[in-house]
């Protein structure tokens, strides 16, 4: 498991100069959230975080790839955003849809911890989105995501088309 430092070295150098006003810029508001283990029922060799020819795999079989061109990624419901074992992905869960977990890969500067519906969780160039449903044995099975959940995640709705 990798260590997550709350402050970068550059922030430590300038923190005395910028004082309290600069705390948010240095990441002090970022929640310390433990990584989430996601035991996936389907097993494939290539997973997010794997390497092929020296390049990182960003998504896997079952992910939906969406070219969001640096756009905002928003919480579709009140919930929690957690890091995963893969450095390229985060997991979103919500008590509003307790049987589901959403894996989001390619999110930059994710806002980890509790998030409110519609709150920005990060940005992405190409979002890799996987919807997973909890199975009776506790594992997760990749399922097709609902369009309305994808639209909420992208900050869109049927009326804004």
Tab-separated table of C-alpha atoms in Angstrom:
chain	number	residue	atom	x	y	z
A	1	UNK	CA	0.000	0.000	0.000
A	2	UNK	CA	1.425	3.358	-0.953
A	3	UNK	CA	1.711	6.292	1.421
A	4	UNK	CA	-0.248	9.466	0.714
A	5	UNK	CA	1.409	12.631	2.006
A	6	UNK	CA	-0.999	15.430	2.877
A	7	UNK	CA	1.326	18.204	1.660
A	8	UNK	CA	3.734	18.496	-1.211
A	9	UNK	CA	7.273	19.722	-0.533
A	10	UNK	CA	6.577	22.909	-2.473
A	11	UNK	CA	3.641	23.671	-0.167
A	12	UNK	CA	5.813	23.123	2.904
A	13	UNK	CA	8.270	25.732	1.594
A	14	UNK	CA	5.663	28.430	0.943
A	15	UNK	CA	3.201	27.672	3.757
A	16	UNK	CA	4.824	30.118	6.209
A	17	UNK	CA	4.612	32.816	3.534
A	18	UNK	CA	1.000	32.319	2.499
A	19	UNK	CA	-0.445	31.585	5.929
A	20	UNK	CA	-3.945	30.344	6.541
A	21	UNK	CA	-5.335	31.634	3.228
A	22	UNK	CA	-3.193	29.189	1.299
A	23	UNK	CA	-4.166	26.055	3.193
A	24	UNK	CA	-6.697	24.900	0.593
A	25	UNK	CA	-4.209	25.367	-2.243
A	26	UNK	CA	-1.729	23.076	-0.520
A	27	UNK	CA	-4.191	20.247	-0.088
A	28	UNK	CA	-4.856	20.510	3.641
A	29	UNK	CA	-8.586	20.279	3.001
A	30	UNK	CA	-8.175	16.874	1.328
A	31	UNK	CA	-9.660	14.110	3.472
A	32	UNK	CA	-7.387	11.227	4.420
A	33	UNK	CA	-9.349	8.282	3.049
A	34	UNK	CA	-8.040	4.709	3.124
A	35	UNK	CA	-7.785	2.861	-0.223
A	36	UNK	CA	-10.724	0.631	-1.136
A	37	UNK	CA	-10.244	-3.014	-2.056
A	38	UNK	CA	-12.613	-4.008	-4.892
A	39	UNK	CA	-12.753	-7.796	-5.367
A	40	UNK	CA	-14.139	-8.105	-8.916
A	41	UNK	CA	-15.977	-11.313	-9.789
A	42	UNK	CA	-14.744	-11.326	-13.388
A	43	UNK	CA	-11.008	-11.853	-13.659
A	44	UNK	CA	-8.987	-10.403	-16.538
A	45	UNK	CA	-5.257	-10.111	-16.917
A	46	UNK	CA	-5.323	-6.439	-17.945
A	47	UNK	CA	-6.718	-4.208	-15.197
A	48	UNK	CA	-6.481	-0.454	-14.556
A	49	UNK	CA	-2.962	0.189	-13.335
A	50	UNK	CA	-1.428	-2.719	-15.309
A	51	UNK	CA	1.335	-1.878	-17.784
A	52	UNK	CA	1.569	-2.775	-21.463
A	53	UNK	CA	4.685	-1.831	-23.394
A	54	UNK	CA	5.658	0.595	-20.630
A	55	UNK	CA	2.265	2.375	-20.707
A	56	UNK	CA	-0.324	2.312	-17.903
A	57	UNK	CA	-3.697	0.736	-18.603
A	58	UNK	CA	-6.359	3.324	-17.697
A	59	UNK	CA	-9.494	1.150	-17.981
A	60	UNK	CA	-10.496	-2.460	-18.271
A	61	UNK	CA	-13.040	-4.710	-19.876
A	62	UNK	CA	-16.469	-3.368	-18.946
A	63	UNK	CA	-15.416	0.275	-18.558
A	64	UNK	CA	-17.155	2.990	-20.569
A	65	UNK	CA	-14.660	5.504	-22.044
A	66	UNK	CA	-15.931	9.079	-22.260
A	67	UNK	CA	-13.928	11.939	-23.802
A	68	UNK	CA	-14.752	14.719	-21.328
A	69	UNK	CA	-11.911	16.982	-22.545
A	70	UNK	CA	-10.818	18.195	-19.111
A	71	UNK	CA	-14.405	18.536	-17.865
A	72	UNK	CA	-15.690	18.240	-14.328
A	73	UNK	CA	-16.647	14.889	-12.839
A	74	UNK	CA	-19.496	15.259	-10.335
A	75	UNK	CA	-20.989	13.075	-7.622
A	76	UNK	CA	-24.198	11.506	-8.973
A	77	UNK	CA	-25.511	11.096	-5.380
A	78	UNK	CA	-24.399	11.952	-1.848
A	79	UNK	CA	-21.610	9.501	-1.132
A	80	UNK	CA	-17.922	8.877	-0.620
A	81	UNK	CA	-14.970	8.957	-3.006
A	82	UNK	CA	-12.069	6.668	-2.077
A	83	UNK	CA	-8.731	5.816	-3.664
A	84	UNK	CA	-8.283	2.246	-4.926
A	85	UNK	CA	-5.284	-0.039	-5.118
A	86	UNK	CA	-4.746	1.290	-8.639
A	87	UNK	CA	-3.124	4.727	-8.734
A	88	UNK	CA	-5.262	5.567	-11.764
A	89	UNK	CA	-8.734	4.928	-10.250
A	90	UNK	CA	-11.070	6.012	-7.472
A	91	UNK	CA	-14.229	4.341	-6.144
A	92	UNK	CA	-17.536	6.110	-5.519
A	93	UNK	CA	-20.173	4.592	-3.227
A	94	UNK	CA	-23.460	5.963	-1.967
A	95	UNK	CA	-26.068	4.866	0.572
A	96	UNK	CA	-28.654	5.915	-2.064
A	97	UNK	CA	-27.537	2.962	-4.249
A	98	UNK	CA	-25.967	0.578	-1.678
A	99	UNK	CA	-25.680	-2.411	-4.019
A	100	UNK	CA	-23.536	-0.449	-6.497
A	101	UNK	CA	-19.979	0.854	-6.683
A	102	UNK	CA	-18.667	3.104	-9.458
A	103	UNK	CA	-14.995	2.872	-10.449
A	104	UNK	CA	-13.726	6.050	-12.101
A	105	UNK	CA	-10.323	5.975	-13.768
A	106	UNK	CA	-8.504	8.966	-15.240
A	107	UNK	CA	-9.755	11.482	-12.645
A	108	UNK	CA	-7.177	14.162	-11.828
A	109	UNK	CA	-6.875	15.708	-8.366
A	110	UNK	CA	-9.822	13.730	-6.937
A	111	UNK	CA	-11.677	15.218	-3.972
A	112	UNK	CA	-11.540	12.224	-1.630
A	113	UNK	CA	-13.932	11.693	1.234
A	114	UNK	CA	-17.588	12.606	1.632
A	115	UNK	CA	-19.147	14.402	-1.336
A	116	UNK	CA	-22.620	15.833	-1.915
A	117	UNK	CA	-24.714	15.115	-5.001
A	118	UNK	CA	-23.580	17.426	-7.803
A	119	UNK	CA	-20.297	18.315	-6.068
A	120	UNK	CA	-17.175	18.240	-8.253
A	121	UNK	CA	-15.074	15.144	-7.498
A	122	UNK	CA	-12.290	16.020	-9.953
A	123	UNK	CA	-11.638	16.501	-13.658
A	124	UNK	CA	-10.745	14.148	-16.466
A	125	UNK	CA	-9.560	14.148	-20.051
A	126	UNK	CA	-10.882	10.646	-20.787
A	127	UNK	CA	-13.033	9.157	-18.040
A	128	UNK	CA	-13.100	5.367	-17.702
A	129	UNK	CA	-16.344	4.546	-15.859
A	130	UNK	CA	-17.274	1.084	-14.571
A	131	UNK	CA	-20.493	0.300	-12.705
A	132	UNK	CA	-20.346	-2.686	-10.377
A	133	UNK	CA	-23.077	-4.535	-8.488
A	134	UNK	CA	-22.387	-6.335	-5.214
A	135	UNK	CA	-22.879	-10.089	-5.454
A	136	UNK	CA	-24.115	-12.334	-2.608
A	137	UNK	CA	-20.543	-13.558	-2.016
A	138	UNK	CA	-19.325	-9.952	-1.452
A	139	UNK	CA	-17.518	-9.644	-4.781
A	140	UNK	CA	-18.395	-7.032	-7.390
A	141	UNK	CA	-19.653	-7.830	-10.895
A	142	UNK	CA	-19.228	-5.275	-13.679
A	143	UNK	CA	-22.602	-4.264	-15.130
A	144	UNK	CA	-23.724	-1.778	-17.765
A	145	UNK	CA	-24.088	1.696	-16.221
A	146	UNK	CA	-27.411	3.539	-16.427
A	147	UNK	CA	-27.306	6.531	-18.778
A	148	UNK	CA	-28.870	8.851	-16.188
A	149	UNK	CA	-26.090	8.050	-13.698
A	150	UNK	CA	-23.448	8.774	-16.350
A	151	UNK	CA	-25.202	12.067	-17.158
A	152	UNK	CA	-25.253	13.079	-13.471
A	153	UNK	CA	-21.559	12.188	-13.193
A	154	UNK	CA	-20.818	14.425	-16.173
A	155	UNK	CA	-22.981	17.229	-14.761
A	156	UNK	CA	-25.570	16.861	-17.535
A	157	UNK	CA	-29.238	15.995	-17.504
A	158	UNK	CA	-31.826	15.100	-20.111
A	159	UNK	CA	-33.092	18.701	-20.011
A	160	UNK	CA	-29.633	20.177	-20.734
A	161	UNK	CA	-29.142	18.289	-24.026
